[in-house]
Short mmCIF file of N, CA and C in Angstrom, two decimals:
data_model
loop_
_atom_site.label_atom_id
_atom_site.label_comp_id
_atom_site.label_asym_id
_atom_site.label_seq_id
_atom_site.Cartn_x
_atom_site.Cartn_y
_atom_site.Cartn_z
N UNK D 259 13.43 1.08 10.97
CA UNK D 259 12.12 0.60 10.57
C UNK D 259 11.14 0.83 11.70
N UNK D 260 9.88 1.20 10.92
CA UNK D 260 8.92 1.68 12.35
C UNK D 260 8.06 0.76 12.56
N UNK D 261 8.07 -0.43 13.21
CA UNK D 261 7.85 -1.63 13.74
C UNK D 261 6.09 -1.77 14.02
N UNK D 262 5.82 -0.33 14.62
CA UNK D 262 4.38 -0.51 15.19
C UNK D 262 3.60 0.28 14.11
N UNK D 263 2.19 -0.33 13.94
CA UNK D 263 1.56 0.65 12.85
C UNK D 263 1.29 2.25 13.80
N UNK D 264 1.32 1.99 14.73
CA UNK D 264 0.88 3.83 15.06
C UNK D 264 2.10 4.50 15.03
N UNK D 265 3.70 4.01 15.03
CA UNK D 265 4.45 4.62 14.32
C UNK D 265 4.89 4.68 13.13
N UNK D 266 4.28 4.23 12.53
CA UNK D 266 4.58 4.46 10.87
C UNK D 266 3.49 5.31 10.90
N UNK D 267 2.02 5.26 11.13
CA UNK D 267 1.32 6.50 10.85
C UNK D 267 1.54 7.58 11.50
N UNK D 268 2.20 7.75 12.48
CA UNK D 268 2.37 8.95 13.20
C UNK D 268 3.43 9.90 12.13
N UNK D 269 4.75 9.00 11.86
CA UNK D 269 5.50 9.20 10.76
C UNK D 269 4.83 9.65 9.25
N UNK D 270 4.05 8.55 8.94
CA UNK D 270 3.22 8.88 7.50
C UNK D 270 2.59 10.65 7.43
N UNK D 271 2.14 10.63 8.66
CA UNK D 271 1.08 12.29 9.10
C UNK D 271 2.26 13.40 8.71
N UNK D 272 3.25 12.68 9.72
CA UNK D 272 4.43 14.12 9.20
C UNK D 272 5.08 14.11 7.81
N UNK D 273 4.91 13.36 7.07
CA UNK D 273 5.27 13.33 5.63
C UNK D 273 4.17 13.78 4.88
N UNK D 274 2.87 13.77 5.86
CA UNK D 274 2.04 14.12 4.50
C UNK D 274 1.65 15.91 4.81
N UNK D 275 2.02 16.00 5.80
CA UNK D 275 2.11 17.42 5.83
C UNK D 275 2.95 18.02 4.78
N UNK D 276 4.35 17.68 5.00
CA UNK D 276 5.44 18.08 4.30
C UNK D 276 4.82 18.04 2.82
N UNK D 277 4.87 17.07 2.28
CA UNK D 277 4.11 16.53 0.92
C UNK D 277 3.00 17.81 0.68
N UNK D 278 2.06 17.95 1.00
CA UNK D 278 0.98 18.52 0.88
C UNK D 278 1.22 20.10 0.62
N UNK D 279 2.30 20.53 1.46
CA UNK D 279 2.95 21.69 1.51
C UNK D 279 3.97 22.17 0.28
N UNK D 280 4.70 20.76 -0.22
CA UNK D 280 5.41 21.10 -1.44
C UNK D 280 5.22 21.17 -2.80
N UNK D 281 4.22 21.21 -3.08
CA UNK D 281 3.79 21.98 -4.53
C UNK D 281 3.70 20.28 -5.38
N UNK D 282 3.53 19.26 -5.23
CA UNK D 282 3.52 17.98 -5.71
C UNK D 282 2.11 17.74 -6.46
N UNK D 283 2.35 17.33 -7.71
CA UNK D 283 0.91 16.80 -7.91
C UNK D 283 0.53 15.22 -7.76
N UNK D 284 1.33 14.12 -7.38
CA UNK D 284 1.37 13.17 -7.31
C UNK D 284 2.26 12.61 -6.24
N UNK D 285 1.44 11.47 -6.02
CA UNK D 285 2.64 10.68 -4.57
C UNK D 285 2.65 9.04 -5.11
N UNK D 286 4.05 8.93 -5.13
CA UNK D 286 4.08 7.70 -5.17
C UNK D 286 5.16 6.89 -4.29
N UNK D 287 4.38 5.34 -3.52
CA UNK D 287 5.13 5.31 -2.45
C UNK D 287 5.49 3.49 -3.17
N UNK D 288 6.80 3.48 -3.18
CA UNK D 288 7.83 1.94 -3.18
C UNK D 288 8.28 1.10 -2.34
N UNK D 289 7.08 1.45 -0.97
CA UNK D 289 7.57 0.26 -0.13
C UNK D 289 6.07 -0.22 0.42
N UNK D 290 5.72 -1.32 0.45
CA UNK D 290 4.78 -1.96 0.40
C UNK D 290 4.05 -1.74 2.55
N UNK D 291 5.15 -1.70 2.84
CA UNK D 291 5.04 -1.18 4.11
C UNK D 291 4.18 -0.51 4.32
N UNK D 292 4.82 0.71 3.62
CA UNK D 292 4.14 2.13 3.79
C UNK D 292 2.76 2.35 3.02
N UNK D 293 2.37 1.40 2.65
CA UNK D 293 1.27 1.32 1.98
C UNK D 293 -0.47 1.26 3.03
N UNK D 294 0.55 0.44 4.30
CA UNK D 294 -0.68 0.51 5.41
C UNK D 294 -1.35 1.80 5.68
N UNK D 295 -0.23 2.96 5.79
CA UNK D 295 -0.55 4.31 6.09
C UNK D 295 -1.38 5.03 4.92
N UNK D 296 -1.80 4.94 3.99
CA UNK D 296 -2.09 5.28 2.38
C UNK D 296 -3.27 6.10 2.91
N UNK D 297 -4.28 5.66 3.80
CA UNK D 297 -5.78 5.90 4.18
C UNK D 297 -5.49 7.51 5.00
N UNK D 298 -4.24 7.32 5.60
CA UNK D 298 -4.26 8.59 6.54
C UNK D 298 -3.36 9.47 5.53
N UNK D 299 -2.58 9.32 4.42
CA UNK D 299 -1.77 9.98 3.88
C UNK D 299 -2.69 10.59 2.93
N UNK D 300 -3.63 9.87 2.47
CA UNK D 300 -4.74 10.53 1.41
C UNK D 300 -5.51 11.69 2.31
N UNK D 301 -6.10 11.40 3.31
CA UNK D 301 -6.60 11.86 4.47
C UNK D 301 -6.38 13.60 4.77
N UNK D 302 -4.46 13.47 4.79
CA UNK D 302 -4.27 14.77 4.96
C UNK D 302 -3.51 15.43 4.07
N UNK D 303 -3.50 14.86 3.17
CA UNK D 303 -2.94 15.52 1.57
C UNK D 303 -3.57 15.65 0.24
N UNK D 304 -4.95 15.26 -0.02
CA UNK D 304 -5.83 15.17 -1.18
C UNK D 304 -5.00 15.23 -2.11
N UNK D 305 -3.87 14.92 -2.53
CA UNK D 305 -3.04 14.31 -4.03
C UNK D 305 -2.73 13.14 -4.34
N UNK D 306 -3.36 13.15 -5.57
CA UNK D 306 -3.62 11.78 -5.97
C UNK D 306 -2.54 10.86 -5.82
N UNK D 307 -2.65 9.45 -5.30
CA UNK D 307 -1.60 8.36 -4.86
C UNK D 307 -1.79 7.08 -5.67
N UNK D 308 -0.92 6.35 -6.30
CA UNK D 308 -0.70 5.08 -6.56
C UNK D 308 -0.21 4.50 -5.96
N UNK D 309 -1.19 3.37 -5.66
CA UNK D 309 -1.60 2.56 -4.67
C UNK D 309 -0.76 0.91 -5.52
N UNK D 310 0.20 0.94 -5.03
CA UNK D 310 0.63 -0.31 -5.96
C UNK D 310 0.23 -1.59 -6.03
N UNK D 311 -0.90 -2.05 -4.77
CA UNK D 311 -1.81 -3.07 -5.20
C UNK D 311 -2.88 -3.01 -6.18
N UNK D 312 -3.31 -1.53 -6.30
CA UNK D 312 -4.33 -1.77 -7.80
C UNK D 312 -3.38 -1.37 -8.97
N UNK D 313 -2.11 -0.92 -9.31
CA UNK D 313 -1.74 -1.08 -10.39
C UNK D 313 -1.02 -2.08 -10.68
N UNK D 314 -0.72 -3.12 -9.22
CA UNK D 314 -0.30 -4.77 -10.09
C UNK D 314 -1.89 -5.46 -10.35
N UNK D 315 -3.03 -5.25 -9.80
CA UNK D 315 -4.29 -6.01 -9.81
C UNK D 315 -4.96 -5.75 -11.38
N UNK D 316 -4.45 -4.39 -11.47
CA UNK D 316 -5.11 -4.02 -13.15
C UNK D 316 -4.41 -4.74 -13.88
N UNK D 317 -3.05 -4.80 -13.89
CA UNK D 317 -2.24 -5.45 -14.96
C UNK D 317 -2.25 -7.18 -14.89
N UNK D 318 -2.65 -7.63 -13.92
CA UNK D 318 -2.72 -8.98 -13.96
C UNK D 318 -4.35 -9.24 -14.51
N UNK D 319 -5.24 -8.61 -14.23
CA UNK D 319 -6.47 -9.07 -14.50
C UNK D 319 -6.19 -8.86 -16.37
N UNK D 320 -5.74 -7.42 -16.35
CA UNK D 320 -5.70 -7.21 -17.98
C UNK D 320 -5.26 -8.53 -18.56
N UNK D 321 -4.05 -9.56 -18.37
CA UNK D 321 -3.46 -10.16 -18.65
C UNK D 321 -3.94 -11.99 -17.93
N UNK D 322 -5.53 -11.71 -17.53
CA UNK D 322 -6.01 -12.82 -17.26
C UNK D 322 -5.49 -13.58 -16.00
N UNK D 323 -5.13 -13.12 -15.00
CA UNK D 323 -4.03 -13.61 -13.88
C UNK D 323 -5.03 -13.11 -12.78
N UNK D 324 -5.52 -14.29 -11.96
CA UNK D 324 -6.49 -13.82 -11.02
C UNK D 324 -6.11 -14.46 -9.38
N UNK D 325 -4.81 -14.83 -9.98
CA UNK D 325 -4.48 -15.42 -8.42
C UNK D 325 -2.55 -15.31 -7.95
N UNK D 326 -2.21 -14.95 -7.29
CA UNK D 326 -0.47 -14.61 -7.32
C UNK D 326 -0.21 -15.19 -5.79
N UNK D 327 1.39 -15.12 -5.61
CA UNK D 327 1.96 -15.65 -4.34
C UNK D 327 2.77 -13.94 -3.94
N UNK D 328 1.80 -13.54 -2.64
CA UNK D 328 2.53 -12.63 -1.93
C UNK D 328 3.86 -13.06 -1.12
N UNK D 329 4.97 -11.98 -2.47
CA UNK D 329 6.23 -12.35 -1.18
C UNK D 329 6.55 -10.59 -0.50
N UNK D 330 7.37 -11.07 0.93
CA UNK D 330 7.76 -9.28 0.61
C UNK D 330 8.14 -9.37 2.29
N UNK D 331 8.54 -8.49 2.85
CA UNK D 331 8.72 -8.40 4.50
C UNK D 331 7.64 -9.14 5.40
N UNK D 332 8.09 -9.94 6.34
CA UNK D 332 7.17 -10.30 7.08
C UNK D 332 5.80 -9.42 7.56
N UNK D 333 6.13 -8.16 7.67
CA UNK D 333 5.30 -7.57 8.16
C UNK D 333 3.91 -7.20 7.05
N UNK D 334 4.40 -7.41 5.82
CA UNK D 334 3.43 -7.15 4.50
C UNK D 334 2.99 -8.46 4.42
N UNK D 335 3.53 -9.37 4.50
CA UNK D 335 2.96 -10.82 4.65
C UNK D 335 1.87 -11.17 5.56
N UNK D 336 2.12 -10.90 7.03
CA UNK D 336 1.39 -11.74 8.34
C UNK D 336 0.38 -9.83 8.19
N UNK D 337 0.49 -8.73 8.06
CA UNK D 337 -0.43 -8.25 8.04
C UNK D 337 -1.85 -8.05 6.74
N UNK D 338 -3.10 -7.53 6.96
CA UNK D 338 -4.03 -8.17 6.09
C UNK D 338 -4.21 -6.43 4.92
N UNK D 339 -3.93 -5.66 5.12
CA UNK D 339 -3.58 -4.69 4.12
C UNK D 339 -3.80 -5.03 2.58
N UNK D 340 -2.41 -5.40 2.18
CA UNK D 340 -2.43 -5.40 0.83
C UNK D 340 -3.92 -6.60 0.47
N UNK D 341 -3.35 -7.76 1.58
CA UNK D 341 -3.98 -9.29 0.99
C UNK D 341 -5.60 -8.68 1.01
N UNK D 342 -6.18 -7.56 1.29
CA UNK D 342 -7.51 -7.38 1.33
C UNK D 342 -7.40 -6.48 0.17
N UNK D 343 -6.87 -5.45 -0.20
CA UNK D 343 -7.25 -4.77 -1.18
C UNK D 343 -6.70 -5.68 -2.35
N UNK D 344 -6.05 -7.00 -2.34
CA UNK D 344 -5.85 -7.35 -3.88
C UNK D 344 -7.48 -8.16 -3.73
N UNK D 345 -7.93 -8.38 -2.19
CA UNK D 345 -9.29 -9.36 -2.60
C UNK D 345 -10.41 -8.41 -3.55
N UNK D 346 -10.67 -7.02 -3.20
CA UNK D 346 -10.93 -6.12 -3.52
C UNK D 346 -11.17 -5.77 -4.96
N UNK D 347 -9.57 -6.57 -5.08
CA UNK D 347 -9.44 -5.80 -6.84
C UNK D 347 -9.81 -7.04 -7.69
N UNK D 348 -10.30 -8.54 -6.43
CA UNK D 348 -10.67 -9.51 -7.67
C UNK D 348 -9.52 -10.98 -7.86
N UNK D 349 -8.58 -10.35 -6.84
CA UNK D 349 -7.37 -10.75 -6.83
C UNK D 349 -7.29 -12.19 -5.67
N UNK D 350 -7.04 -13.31 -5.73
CA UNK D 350 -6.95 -14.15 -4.74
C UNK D 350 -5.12 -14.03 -4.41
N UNK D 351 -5.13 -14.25 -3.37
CA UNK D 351 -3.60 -14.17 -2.51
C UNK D 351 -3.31 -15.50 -1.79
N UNK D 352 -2.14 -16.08 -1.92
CA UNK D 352 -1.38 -17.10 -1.42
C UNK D 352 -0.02 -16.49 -0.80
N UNK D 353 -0.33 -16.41 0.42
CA UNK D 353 1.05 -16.14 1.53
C UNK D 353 2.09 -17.67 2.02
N UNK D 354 2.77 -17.42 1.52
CA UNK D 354 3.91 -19.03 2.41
C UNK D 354 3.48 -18.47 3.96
N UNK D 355 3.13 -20.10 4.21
CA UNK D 355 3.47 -20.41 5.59
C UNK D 355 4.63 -20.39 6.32
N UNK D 356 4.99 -20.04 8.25
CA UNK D 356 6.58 -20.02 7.98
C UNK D 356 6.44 -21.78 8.67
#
């Protein structure tokens, strides 16, 4: 696990090279982690990405749900990433205290 955000983006850069290079029309990323890097992965790959805080924010608003409890790795928790783009999407966030 890459602990510091300038190594996960340093990491993210060399994936999005790769990515960008392999004939992909879509990126989709399943770890909420890696979601911090999204800004620099769009950055150097222009293919379109789902961003999995606005496709849980669409489906909860669709479904009248304007407030949820973020669970997930400490590091998606105590950092402000996701918890700003769900504010973004309309979305209020409740993190447990430890």
């Amino acid at each position: 696990m890459y602990s510091s955000s300038g190594r996960i983006t340093l990491f993210s850069l060399g994936c999005g090279y790769k990515v960008r290079n392999s004939g992909v029309d879509f990126i989709a990323i399943c770890s909420n982690t890696m979601h911090k890097c999204i800004p620099a992965i769009r950055e150097k790959t222009n293919i379109p990405l789902l961003h999995i805080v606005d496709a849980t924010a669409k489906e909860m608003l669709k479904n009248n749900i304007d407030s949820a409890l973020l669970l997930g790795t400490r590091f998606t928790m105590e950092e402000e990433f996701n918890i700003k783009r769900f504010k973004e999407n309309g979305i209020s966030i409740i993190v447990p205290r430890r």
